[in-house]
Amino acid sequence: YGNILGVFKLDNKYYDAIITLKDEQIEYLKREYDNYDKFSKEINLLNYDYKISKIIYKESYNTDKYKIQYGKNNNVVSGMAITNEYGLVGKITNIDNKTSEFTTLRELKDISVVVNDVYGKLNYNYEEKLFVITDISNYDKVYINDKVYTSGYGTIKEKLYIGKVEKIENSSV
């Protein structure tokens, strides 16, 4: 009863804030649904077994490990790739019966990738805050905006989209 009386005594700014917050939540849900719809249509074109899941929580602020809502009971196995509508995100690294932990692509080492017909290794450079493909020759044909995929070799067996080449640098190392 006291809370109800308190609400009636507040001015219109309180209600404006509630309405604005509600509108923002509706827009957020609409964008999330649109992304899910787009992603599910695109993934249906692939010949992979997949599950659509939500992230339950991030393990901690200083790690790139997340928990999702599926585990052994849902036929999730270690090494499965995690993707979203933009491409590869990471892979499953730990599983229990009802949940799984995945590690983001930034933390994974030496992911085998292919650009056109050129194979290399993908790692994250924390100083420059970007992914770097190594073990390719200066003579290989790789160009800006070429698409980068997992090669199907190594720990991720599927050929999954990762992103595009943004910059090319020659190195003597």
PDB file of C-alpha atoms in Angstrom:
ATOM      1  CA  TYR A   1       0.000   0.000   0.000  1.00  0.00           C
ATOM      2  CA  GLY A   2       2.846   2.400   0.808  1.00  0.00           C
ATOM      3  CA  ASN A   3       4.567   1.590  -2.504  1.00  0.00           C
ATOM      4  CA  ILE A   4       1.389   2.279  -4.451  1.00  0.00           C
ATOM      5  CA  LEU A   5       0.912   5.650  -2.765  1.00  0.00           C
ATOM      6  CA  GLY A   6       4.561   6.441  -3.529  1.00  0.00           C
ATOM      7  CA  VAL A   7       4.054   5.810  -7.238  1.00  0.00           C
ATOM      8  CA  PHE A   8       1.052   8.141  -7.392  1.00  0.00           C
ATOM      9  CA  LYS A   9       3.071  10.939  -5.835  1.00  0.00           C
ATOM     10  CA  LEU A  10       5.821  10.819  -8.513  1.00  0.00           C
ATOM     11  CA  ASP A  11       5.859  13.293 -11.387  1.00  0.00           C
ATOM     12  CA  ASN A  12       5.519  12.551 -15.120  1.00  0.00           C
ATOM     13  CA  LYS A  13       9.304  12.263 -15.616  1.00  0.00           C
ATOM     14  CA  TYR A  14       9.184   8.913 -13.802  1.00  0.00           C
ATOM     15  CA  TYR A  15       6.582   7.578 -16.237  1.00  0.00           C
ATOM     16  CA  ASP A  16       8.457   8.997 -19.229  1.00  0.00           C
ATOM     17  CA  ALA A  17      11.576   7.112 -18.092  1.00  0.00           C
ATOM     18  CA  ILE A  18       9.609   3.851 -17.721  1.00  0.00           C
ATOM     19  CA  ILE A  19       8.076   4.269 -21.189  1.00  0.00           C
ATOM     20  CA  THR A  20      11.488   5.047 -22.733  1.00  0.00           C
ATOM     21  CA  LEU A  21      13.056   2.013 -21.062  1.00  0.00           C
ATOM     22  CA  LYS A  22      10.195  -0.205 -22.242  1.00  0.00           C
ATOM     23  CA  ASP A  23      10.555   1.104 -25.828  1.00  0.00           C
ATOM     24  CA  GLU A  24      14.322   0.420 -25.727  1.00  0.00           C
ATOM     25  CA  GLN A  25      13.699  -3.130 -24.479  1.00  0.00           C
ATOM     26  CA  ILE A  26      11.175  -3.745 -27.277  1.00  0.00           C
ATOM     27  CA  GLU A  27      13.682  -2.454 -29.883  1.00  0.00           C
ATOM     28  CA  TYR A  28      16.405  -4.660 -28.403  1.00  0.00           C
ATOM     29  CA  LEU A  29      14.156  -7.739 -28.573  1.00  0.00           C
ATOM     30  CA  LYS A  30      13.142  -6.880 -32.138  1.00  0.00           C
ATOM     31  CA  ARG A  31      16.812  -6.597 -33.209  1.00  0.00           C
ATOM     32  CA  GLU A  32      17.621  -9.868 -31.421  1.00  0.00           C
ATOM     33  CA  TYR A  33      14.730 -11.626 -33.173  1.00  0.00           C
ATOM     34  CA  ASP A  34      15.746 -10.194 -36.575  1.00  0.00           C
ATOM     35  CA  ASN A  35      19.343 -11.406 -36.054  1.00  0.00           C
ATOM     36  CA  TYR A  36      18.113 -14.832 -34.968  1.00  0.00           C
ATOM     37  CA  ASP A  37      15.785 -15.029 -37.980  1.00  0.00           C
ATOM     38  CA  LYS A  38      18.564 -14.047 -40.417  1.00  0.00           C
ATOM     39  CA  PHE A  39      21.028 -16.435 -38.796  1.00  0.00           C
ATOM     40  CA  SER A  40      18.621 -19.384 -38.770  1.00  0.00           C
ATOM     41  CA  LYS A  41      17.804 -18.863 -42.469  1.00  0.00           C
ATOM     42  CA  GLU A  42      21.490 -18.758 -43.388  1.00  0.00           C
ATOM     43  CA  ILE A  43      22.448 -21.739 -41.240  1.00  0.00           C
ATOM     44  CA  ASN A  44      19.657 -23.825 -42.779  1.00  0.00           C
ATOM     45  CA  LEU A  45      21.606 -23.577 -46.055  1.00  0.00           C
ATOM     46  CA  LEU A  46      24.554 -25.383 -44.459  1.00  0.00           C
ATOM     47  CA  ASN A  47      24.834 -29.116 -44.145  1.00  0.00           C
ATOM     48  CA  TYR A  48      25.791 -29.071 -40.454  1.00  0.00           C
ATOM     49  CA  ASP A  49      24.143 -30.335 -37.315  1.00  0.00           C
ATOM     50  CA  TYR A  50      23.608 -27.279 -35.139  1.00  0.00           C
ATOM     51  CA  LYS A  51      21.851 -26.072 -32.005  1.00  0.00           C
ATOM     52  CA  ILE A  52      20.791 -22.516 -31.271  1.00  0.00           C
ATOM     53  CA  SER A  53      21.676 -21.557 -27.711  1.00  0.00           C
ATOM     54  CA  LYS A  54      21.947 -18.542 -25.447  1.00  0.00           C
ATOM     55  CA  ILE A  55      24.920 -17.472 -23.389  1.00  0.00           C
ATOM     56  CA  ILE A  56      24.154 -17.973 -19.710  1.00  0.00           C
ATOM     57  CA  TYR A  57      27.091 -15.979 -18.343  1.00  0.00           C
ATOM     58  CA  LYS A  58      30.724 -14.984 -18.800  1.00  0.00           C
ATOM     59  CA  GLU A  59      33.095 -16.825 -16.469  1.00  0.00           C
ATOM     60  CA  SER A  60      34.826 -13.623 -15.304  1.00  0.00           C
ATOM     61  CA  TYR A  61      35.785 -10.195 -16.595  1.00  0.00           C
ATOM     62  CA  ASN A  62      39.387 -11.150 -17.326  1.00  0.00           C
ATOM     63  CA  THR A  63      38.718 -14.248 -19.404  1.00  0.00           C
ATOM     64  CA  ASP A  64      37.140 -15.103 -22.734  1.00  0.00           C
ATOM     65  CA  LYS A  65      35.198 -18.112 -21.464  1.00  0.00           C
ATOM     66  CA  TYR A  66      31.404 -18.250 -21.546  1.00  0.00           C
ATOM     67  CA  LYS A  67      28.740 -20.744 -20.448  1.00  0.00           C
ATOM     68  CA  ILE A  68      25.884 -21.754 -22.748  1.00  0.00           C
ATOM     69  CA  GLN A  69      22.658 -23.573 -21.917  1.00  0.00           C
ATOM     70  CA  TYR A  70      23.432 -26.927 -23.606  1.00  0.00           C
ATOM     71  CA  GLY A  71      25.624 -29.809 -22.448  1.00  0.00           C
ATOM     72  CA  LYS A  72      26.119 -33.562 -22.751  1.00  0.00           C
ATOM     73  CA  ASN A  73      22.370 -34.144 -22.361  1.00  0.00           C
ATOM     74  CA  ASN A  74      21.910 -32.188 -25.617  1.00  0.00           C
ATOM     75  CA  ASN A  75      24.646 -34.077 -27.511  1.00  0.00           C
ATOM     76  CA  VAL A  76      27.183 -31.249 -27.255  1.00  0.00           C
ATOM     77  CA  VAL A  77      30.781 -32.492 -27.488  1.00  0.00           C
ATOM     78  CA  SER A  78      34.143 -30.888 -26.861  1.00  0.00           C
ATOM     79  CA  GLY A  79      35.610 -29.121 -29.889  1.00  0.00           C
ATOM     80  CA  MET A  80      32.287 -28.103 -31.439  1.00  0.00           C
ATOM     81  CA  ALA A  81      32.429 -24.698 -33.090  1.00  0.00           C
ATOM     82  CA  ILE A  82      30.422 -21.732 -31.795  1.00  0.00           C
ATOM     83  CA  THR A  83      29.163 -19.265 -34.405  1.00  0.00           C
ATOM     84  CA  ASN A  84      26.847 -16.302 -34.598  1.00  0.00           C
ATOM     85  CA  GLU A  85      25.417 -14.326 -37.501  1.00  0.00           C
ATOM     86  CA  TYR A  86      28.850 -12.742 -38.135  1.00  0.00           C
ATOM     87  CA  GLY A  87      30.947 -15.919 -38.220  1.00  0.00           C
ATOM     88  CA  LEU A  88      33.040 -18.139 -35.972  1.00  0.00           C
ATOM     89  CA  VAL A  89      33.084 -17.060 -32.310  1.00  0.00           C
ATOM     90  CA  GLY A  90      34.955 -19.901 -30.569  1.00  0.00           C
ATOM     91  CA  LYS A  91      34.718 -23.563 -29.649  1.00  0.00           C
ATOM     92  CA  ILE A  92      33.437 -25.769 -26.846  1.00  0.00           C
ATOM     93  CA  THR A  93      36.242 -26.469 -24.372  1.00  0.00           C
ATOM     94  CA  ASN A  94      34.469 -27.891 -21.302  1.00  0.00           C
ATOM     95  CA  ILE A  95      31.155 -29.719 -20.851  1.00  0.00           C
ATOM     96  CA  ASP A  96      28.900 -30.936 -18.068  1.00  0.00           C
ATOM     97  CA  ASN A  97      25.462 -32.522 -18.381  1.00  0.00           C
ATOM     98  CA  LYS A  98      23.384 -29.347 -18.760  1.00  0.00           C
ATOM     99  CA  THR A  99      25.846 -26.620 -19.773  1.00  0.00           C
ATOM    100  CA  SER A 100      28.999 -26.114 -21.805  1.00  0.00           C
ATOM    101  CA  GLU A 101      31.839 -23.672 -21.649  1.00  0.00           C
ATOM    102  CA  PHE A 102      33.226 -22.136 -24.807  1.00  0.00           C
ATOM    103  CA  THR A 103      36.424 -20.211 -25.360  1.00  0.00           C
ATOM    104  CA  THR A 104      36.389 -17.318 -27.806  1.00  0.00           C
ATOM    105  CA  LEU A 105      38.466 -17.272 -30.964  1.00  0.00           C
ATOM    106  CA  ARG A 106      40.843 -14.730 -29.388  1.00  0.00           C
ATOM    107  CA  GLU A 107      42.015 -17.297 -26.832  1.00  0.00           C
ATOM    108  CA  LEU A 108      42.354 -20.221 -29.242  1.00  0.00           C
ATOM    109  CA  LYS A 109      45.842 -20.843 -30.616  1.00  0.00           C
ATOM    110  CA  ASP A 110      46.923 -21.741 -34.144  1.00  0.00           C
ATOM    111  CA  ILE A 111      43.502 -22.151 -35.746  1.00  0.00           C
ATOM    112  CA  SER A 112      44.009 -23.588 -39.228  1.00  0.00           C
ATOM    113  CA  VAL A 113      42.470 -21.209 -41.786  1.00  0.00           C
ATOM    114  CA  VAL A 114      42.178 -20.868 -45.542  1.00  0.00           C
ATOM    115  CA  VAL A 115      42.000 -17.733 -47.691  1.00  0.00           C
ATOM    116  CA  ASN A 116      41.234 -18.651 -51.311  1.00  0.00           C
ATOM    117  CA  ASP A 117      43.519 -21.706 -51.668  1.00  0.00           C
ATOM    118  CA  VAL A 118      46.110 -20.442 -49.179  1.00  0.00           C
ATOM    119  CA  TYR A 119      46.428 -22.129 -45.781  1.00  0.00           C
ATOM    120  CA  GLY A 120      47.762 -20.480 -42.642  1.00  0.00           C
ATOM    121  CA  LYS A 121      47.387 -20.202 -38.871  1.00  0.00           C
ATOM    122  CA  LEU A 122      45.165 -17.674 -37.139  1.00  0.00           C
ATOM    123  CA  ASN A 123      46.148 -16.103 -33.814  1.00  0.00           C
ATOM    124  CA  TYR A 124      45.091 -12.982 -31.955  1.00  0.00           C
ATOM    125  CA  ASN A 125      47.593 -10.137 -31.478  1.00  0.00           C
ATOM    126  CA  TYR A 126      46.708  -8.469 -28.164  1.00  0.00           C
ATOM    127  CA  GLU A 127      49.011  -5.482 -28.720  1.00  0.00           C
ATOM    128  CA  GLU A 128      47.418  -4.520 -32.043  1.00  0.00           C
ATOM    129  CA  LYS A 129      43.979  -5.905 -31.114  1.00  0.00           C
ATOM    130  CA  LEU A 130      43.500  -7.864 -34.341  1.00  0.00           C
ATOM    131  CA  PHE A 131      43.731 -11.360 -35.739  1.00  0.00           C
ATOM    132  CA  VAL A 132      46.857 -12.279 -37.686  1.00  0.00           C
ATOM    133  CA  ILE A 133      47.281 -15.080 -40.216  1.00  0.00           C
ATOM    134  CA  THR A 134      50.809 -16.497 -40.238  1.00  0.00           C
ATOM    135  CA  ASP A 135      52.659 -19.240 -42.126  1.00  0.00           C
ATOM    136  CA  ILE A 136      51.751 -17.941 -45.571  1.00  0.00           C
ATOM    137  CA  SER A 137      54.192 -16.882 -48.258  1.00  0.00           C
ATOM    138  CA  ASN A 138      54.643 -13.422 -49.784  1.00  0.00           C
ATOM    139  CA  TYR A 139      53.918 -15.125 -53.115  1.00  0.00           C
ATOM    140  CA  ASP A 140      50.521 -16.499 -52.073  1.00  0.00           C
ATOM    141  CA  LYS A 141      47.516 -14.763 -53.606  1.00  0.00           C
ATOM    142  CA  VAL A 142      45.751 -13.086 -50.714  1.00  0.00           C
ATOM    143  CA  TYR A 143      44.023  -9.733 -51.172  1.00  0.00           C
ATOM    144  CA  ILE A 144      42.161  -7.164 -49.106  1.00  0.00           C
ATOM    145  CA  ASN A 145      38.486  -8.225 -48.523  1.00  0.00           C
ATOM    146  CA  ASP A 146      39.183 -11.910 -49.271  1.00  0.00           C
ATOM    147  CA  LYS A 147      37.076 -14.140 -47.034  1.00  0.00           C
ATOM    148  CA  VAL A 148      38.765 -16.167 -44.290  1.00  0.00           C
ATOM    149  CA  TYR A 149      37.398 -19.607 -43.329  1.00  0.00           C
ATOM    150  CA  THR A 150      38.492 -22.384 -41.026  1.00  0.00           C
ATOM    151  CA  SER A 151      40.313 -24.903 -43.190  1.00  0.00           C
ATOM    152  CA  GLY A 152      38.598 -28.025 -41.901  1.00  0.00           C
ATOM    153  CA  TYR A 153      41.939 -29.248 -40.530  1.00  0.00           C
ATOM    154  CA  GLY A 154      43.033 -28.996 -36.932  1.00  0.00           C
ATOM    155  CA  THR A 155      40.661 -28.684 -34.007  1.00  0.00           C
ATOM    156  CA  ILE A 156      37.690 -27.239 -35.929  1.00  0.00           C
ATOM    157  CA  LYS A 157      36.666 -29.748 -38.577  1.00  0.00           C
ATOM    158  CA  GLU A 158      34.018 -27.668 -40.346  1.00  0.00           C
ATOM    159  CA  LYS A 159      34.735 -24.996 -42.948  1.00  0.00           C
ATOM    160  CA  LEU A 160      33.271 -21.933 -41.216  1.00  0.00           C
ATOM    161  CA  TYR A 161      33.390 -18.252 -42.071  1.00  0.00           C
ATOM    162  CA  ILE A 162      35.604 -16.135 -39.789  1.00  0.00           C
ATOM    163  CA  GLY A 163      35.876 -12.739 -41.468  1.00  0.00           C
ATOM    164  CA  LYS A 164      37.659 -10.735 -44.165  1.00  0.00           C
ATOM    165  CA  VAL A 165      41.255  -9.708 -44.776  1.00  0.00           C
ATOM    166  CA  GLU A 166      41.655  -6.054 -43.752  1.00  0.00           C
ATOM    167  CA  LYS A 167      45.386  -5.484 -44.074  1.00  0.00           C
ATOM    168  CA  ILE A 168      48.363  -7.255 -45.629  1.00  0.00           C
ATOM    169  CA  GLU A 169      51.887  -6.897 -44.290  1.00  0.00           C
ATOM    170  CA  ASN A 170      55.077  -8.623 -45.366  1.00  0.00           C
ATOM    171  CA  SER A 171      57.246  -9.942 -42.609  1.00  0.00           C
ATOM    172  CA  SER A 172      60.760 -11.332 -42.602  1.00  0.00           C
ATOM    173  CA  VAL A 173      60.059 -13.378 -39.455  1.00  0.00           C
TER     174      VAL A 173
END
